Amino acid sequence: MTGRLCAILSILFLALGYIRAQEPKRDTTAVKLGRPIFSSVSFSTGRANMHDDYLSLNNYRGWELGLLYEHMRVASYGEGRWVLRHRLDVDAAKGLNMSRNGEMIAASVAYTHGQLYTWKFPCGINIRSGAEIALSGGALYCPGNSNNPATAKLNIAIGLSEMISYTWHINRLPITFRYHMSLPVIGAFFSPAFGESYYEMFYPGNTRGIFNCGAWHNRFDMGNLITIDIPLGRHALRIGYDNRIRTSRADHTRYFHYSNAFLIGLSTPIGRTASRPNTLSPFY
Amino acid sequence: MKQLRHILSSLLCGIITTISLTACNPDEEFHDTPYGNFDALWTILDERYCFFAFKNIDWDDIRTRYRARLADNMTDKELFGVLAEMLYELQDGHVNLYTPFDVARYWAWFEEYPTNFDKELVMKNYLRQPDYQIAASLYYRVLDDCNIGYIYYGSFSSGVGDGNLDEVLLAFATCDGIIIDVRDNGGGQLSTAQRIAARFTTDDFVSGYIRHKTGPGHEDFSDLYPIEQKSADENRMHYAKPVAILSNRGCYSATNDFISVMKNLPQVAIIGDRTGGGSGLPFSSELPNGWSVRFSACPMYNTDMQQTEFGIEPTIAVALTPDDVANGIDTIIERAKQWILTGE
């Protein structure tokens, strides 16, 4: 199964490489364009709803905190039409059961790298579409449990990365709206067997069947990020909304972690940089 | 432009749909009512408890009988009473229901048998309190009237490190043998049991088997997977002379596993009473009202692939006699001394 997955991943990335190779060669006589890095650091806070049959039958609802770093830049290939995106998330959540006497704690780290192709429309709207690879790891912890106090979450997936952006100029102040969607399609993830203890995995070493091939029938994740960047001094204030869906159903074990968070942060001055001549922006 | 409007409107619909889906939190499968809590408990065990077939328990019949005793307006304590009685049917010391006011339990595995252990007597007459040493939670000293080392270990929940074991075994290096007293040790960490057992073998060997449930059916199990008992690193103290393990009905769970492992070694004898058992690795879950339930989830087997849920017979069966106790003598320790010194 893992071999098949590797083959699929390889084919998809080869396909991406082929598409890139089909791009017209850069005109070397043209003026060299700048490709500034657009990075942002945001803090998010919101609500989370978590569940994992391996730990409990109950749902746990509570707060979630996160730190998001995003790095975007127009690629050096593709005549300015390809955008590279890196995203690193660190999240922690804590929830209570409905009777408010049992808790679940979650923590995760996720990294995604995407490559998006740009379509620019005369009305000023830019649509970017491409693929991304996502790696994530974390754990859920129920302090009251005996030999199943925690369960690990490891996931690798490739999927779609879609973005739409638009900039309004209000009194010459460029305010950039952006919606981004991550939609993993296929990958692999770790999940202990229905009643398997971590003792059995780590001490006797029974690791059979703990990695599953993931697709929408047993794993559905999605990320929806809406941001508004407002120039503020030398930087830009970023406010937004981050919605994340993480679900799986493997070996009769259902897991979900939904979060809806408000985010605030600082980003590089998108409008200002982009308005300079001879620059390529991942937003414009 | 028209095409773009279509794309954008589709996209907007998609966003709204997905966000709505996550904003509406999915409901719990069971509700916090007497019936909801009962059904949750029954279902957790129905899908995850590992000894229904081994113990020949008709769980559906139990549901019918106990659910008939529920009422919508019953109090928490009344509900607890019904649930505790239902769990008692499993006759499993690893099955508990924890509430703020009580713990449902099955302790007949030791309460209905002689204790065969008097800790005060051991502390006074064998460990010679306060004249004994403590390494982590190992109480130890060389016995007075013979050249035999004695260790009392009361709980596998109390960690013991490799350094502690080195010190204790070094202290007993010149002894004729060691008595490891694990009576009334109700279990704890399996890894600690294996760390101690690793000092009494120079070869790795299969010490038992484990399996786990692969689905909600009562017979949905994985294949038996061998558990290898590894020898401790070469630079650690090992002990190859006779070792007597003292057992009683209070030896449960990880202690039961420790005895099951040690019984495979040629220089080891289990002396005392049958162990209490408890060979199911327990998991936990929770009811809608927050009460926590613990249950046996993964059965463990001895080297003959037999369940040890109901205990392990000693190599030499000995009971504490009232006369000996009255005279300050622990019959089982004395029998262990005899076995170490004479081999019989």
XYZ file of C-alpha atoms in Angstrom, chain A residues 2-275:
274
model
C 2.807 2.394 0.963
C 4.645 1.557 -2.257
C 1.560 2.327 -4.300
C 1.172 5.612 -2.467
C 4.787 6.565 -3.137
C 4.239 5.786 -6.801
C 1.147 8.016 -6.930
C 2.989 10.839 -5.168
C 5.908 10.511 -7.564
C 3.623 10.572 -10.606
C 1.836 13.693 -9.385
C 5.065 15.554 -8.760
C 6.483 14.424 -12.068
C 3.317 15.720 -13.696
C 3.793 19.043 -11.947
C 7.370 19.155 -13.167
C 6.227 18.338 -16.707
C 3.686 21.146 -16.669
C 6.400 23.499 -15.529
C 8.690 22.290 -18.275
C 6.024 23.144 -20.838
C 6.052 26.762 -19.787
C 7.581 29.100 -22.370
C 11.205 29.855 -21.689
C 11.956 33.131 -20.030
C 12.933 35.955 -22.303
C 16.455 36.668 -21.142
C 16.455 40.063 -22.794
C 13.596 41.229 -20.614
C 14.131 43.400 -17.575
C 14.884 41.231 -14.546
C 11.888 41.367 -12.262
C 12.074 41.357 -8.489
C 10.419 38.510 -6.608
C 9.977 39.762 -3.075
C 9.104 37.313 -0.315
C 5.700 37.896 1.195
C 5.755 36.494 4.684
C 3.451 36.832 7.620
C 3.209 35.705 11.189
C -0.245 35.468 12.676
C -1.683 34.462 15.986
C -5.030 32.722 15.979
C -7.566 32.036 18.654
C -10.900 30.373 18.375
C -13.033 27.375 19.129
C -12.274 23.714 18.633
C -14.407 20.596 18.613
C -12.508 17.320 18.969
C -13.331 13.669 19.068
C -11.397 10.412 18.879
C -13.030 7.052 19.529
C -9.652 5.646 20.588
C -9.758 7.905 23.649
C -13.423 8.487 24.367
C -16.901 8.369 22.922
C -17.441 12.004 23.888
C -16.855 15.184 21.941
C -14.678 17.831 23.543
C -15.270 21.507 22.874
C -13.052 24.341 23.912
C -10.492 26.891 22.834
C -7.722 26.680 20.315
C -4.601 28.787 19.968
C -2.311 28.806 17.017
C 0.678 30.413 15.423
C 0.803 30.589 11.664
C 3.787 31.475 9.515
C 3.201 31.930 5.830
C 5.779 32.536 3.166
C 4.870 33.235 -0.442
C 6.919 34.129 -3.443
C 6.598 34.082 -7.182
C 8.681 31.241 -8.582
C 11.773 31.877 -10.628
C 10.266 29.800 -13.428
C 7.015 30.111 -15.363
C 7.083 33.752 -16.387
C 5.739 34.915 -13.062
C 2.719 32.676 -13.219
C 3.773 30.165 -10.568
C 3.636 31.014 -6.893
C 5.396 29.048 -4.171
C 3.738 28.911 -0.807
C 5.029 27.590 2.511
C 2.874 27.459 5.584
C 3.821 26.364 9.085
C 1.204 25.984 11.792
C 1.625 25.268 15.467
C -1.659 24.707 17.284
C -2.818 23.748 20.733
C -6.363 23.118 21.850
C -8.092 22.145 25.027
C -11.681 21.013 25.281
C -14.146 19.760 27.849
C -16.764 17.074 27.451
C -20.416 18.023 27.591
C -20.634 17.369 31.309
C -17.533 19.553 31.740
C -15.699 17.108 33.982
C -13.344 15.493 31.477
C -10.822 17.150 29.222
C -8.908 16.548 26.042
C -5.745 18.376 25.063
C -4.455 18.509 21.510
C -1.287 19.829 19.966
C -0.106 19.727 16.398
C 2.477 21.026 13.977
C 1.758 21.173 10.281
C 3.780 22.218 7.275
C 2.515 22.642 3.753
C 4.289 23.525 0.579
C 2.277 24.416 -2.467
C 2.834 25.549 -6.029
C 0.027 27.518 -7.618
C -0.548 28.652 -11.165
C -1.942 32.137 -11.715
C -4.881 33.306 -13.774
C -5.300 37.058 -13.812
C -8.615 38.585 -14.774
C -9.108 42.104 -16.067
C -11.409 42.939 -13.178
C -8.423 42.637 -10.833
C -9.288 39.276 -9.393
C -6.482 36.756 -9.369
C -7.155 33.059 -9.096
C -4.342 30.698 -8.278
C -4.654 26.989 -8.413
C -2.193 24.203 -7.830
C -1.058 21.369 -5.666
C 0.473 21.149 -2.252
C 2.106 18.611 -0.038
C 1.154 18.620 3.628
C 2.962 17.061 6.557
C 1.506 17.140 10.021
C 2.091 15.582 13.390
C 0.474 15.929 16.755
C -1.297 14.195 19.565
C -4.544 14.122 21.487
C -4.372 13.528 25.215
C -7.043 12.529 27.718
C -5.423 12.771 31.155
C -7.878 10.429 32.857
C -7.286 7.381 30.665
C -5.277 4.294 31.646
C -3.333 2.561 28.857
C -4.800 4.761 26.127
C -4.121 8.242 27.515
C -3.048 9.668 24.196
C -3.035 9.018 20.514
C -0.614 10.331 17.952
C -1.581 11.957 14.673
C 0.788 11.752 11.741
C -0.243 12.582 8.234
C 1.279 13.174 4.834
C -0.872 14.138 1.908
C -0.920 15.867 -1.404
C -3.879 17.791 -2.619
C -5.291 20.928 -4.085
C -4.283 24.423 -3.154
C -6.605 27.166 -4.384
C -6.406 30.883 -3.831
C -8.336 33.936 -4.878
C -7.210 37.453 -4.143
C -8.367 40.963 -4.855
C -7.095 44.354 -3.874
C -9.242 47.387 -3.269
C -7.720 50.789 -3.294
C -9.456 52.953 -0.766
C -7.988 56.440 -0.844
C -4.916 54.907 -2.511
C -4.624 52.507 0.405
C -4.414 48.986 -1.016
C -6.435 46.522 1.030
C -5.928 42.960 -0.096
C -8.531 40.303 0.385
C -7.465 36.704 -0.025
C -9.209 33.383 0.328
C -7.137 30.221 0.327
C -8.338 26.649 0.424
C -6.228 23.560 1.102
C -7.835 20.292 0.178
C -5.676 17.195 0.630
C -6.697 14.452 -1.755
C -4.496 11.452 -1.164
C -1.844 10.493 1.320
C -1.004 8.285 4.225
C -1.711 8.627 7.902
C -0.981 6.879 11.152
C -3.789 5.386 13.148
C -3.550 2.698 15.832
C -5.677 -0.353 15.183
C -9.118 -0.379 16.802
C -8.029 -1.741 20.186
C -4.270 -1.686 19.878
C -2.220 -0.214 22.676
C 0.886 1.861 22.158
C 2.570 -0.674 24.452
C 1.976 -3.344 21.797
C 3.333 -1.058 19.103
C 6.449 0.057 20.914
C 7.470 -2.833 23.179
C 6.701 -6.064 21.302
C 6.827 -3.959 18.142
C 3.593 -4.905 16.444
C 3.275 -2.145 13.873
C 1.197 -4.026 11.323
C -1.531 -1.922 9.779
C -0.882 1.273 11.684
C -0.270 3.291 8.519
C -3.246 3.752 6.266
C -3.492 5.012 2.756
C -5.662 8.105 3.048
C -8.203 9.403 0.585
C -11.607 10.998 0.963
C -13.261 7.708 1.899
C -11.280 7.500 5.145
C -9.569 10.844 5.566
C -10.963 14.263 4.795
C -9.073 17.380 5.735
C -9.650 20.909 4.594
C -8.342 24.328 5.408
C -10.098 27.595 4.654
C -8.170 30.769 5.248
C -9.580 34.234 4.682
C -7.293 37.204 5.230
C -7.438 40.924 4.806
C -4.144 42.802 4.714
C -4.284 46.468 5.610
C -1.112 48.533 5.186
C 0.069 49.839 8.504
C 3.313 51.740 8.594
C 6.082 49.650 7.070
C 4.100 46.438 7.429
C 0.571 45.317 6.942
C -1.915 44.300 9.551
C -3.404 40.952 8.769
C -6.776 39.968 10.143
C -8.637 36.934 9.104
C -10.452 33.742 9.747
C -8.945 30.267 9.750
C -11.172 27.236 9.487
C -9.668 23.772 9.626
C -11.259 20.388 9.274
C -9.342 17.246 10.176
C -11.194 13.942 10.041
C -10.439 10.286 9.619
C -12.246 7.019 9.909
C -9.965 4.004 10.009
C -10.182 0.645 11.754
C -13.619 1.515 13.170
C -12.123 4.564 14.837
C -13.625 7.953 14.112
C -11.586 11.104 14.609
C -12.379 14.719 13.966
C -10.926 18.035 14.951
C -12.753 21.110 13.740
C -11.524 24.576 14.496
C -12.759 28.049 13.688
C -10.356 30.778 14.642
C -9.925 34.501 14.286
C -6.414 35.472 13.373
C -4.386 38.613 13.630
C -0.843 39.192 12.569
C 1.700 41.139 10.639
C 2.676 40.641 7.081
C 5.001 42.276 4.634
C 3.462 45.310 2.960
C 1.780 43.621 0.073
C 0.319 46.641 -1.601
C 3.367 48.821 -1.195
C 5.800 46.230 -2.485
C 3.542 45.182 -5.273
C 3.052 48.734 -6.430
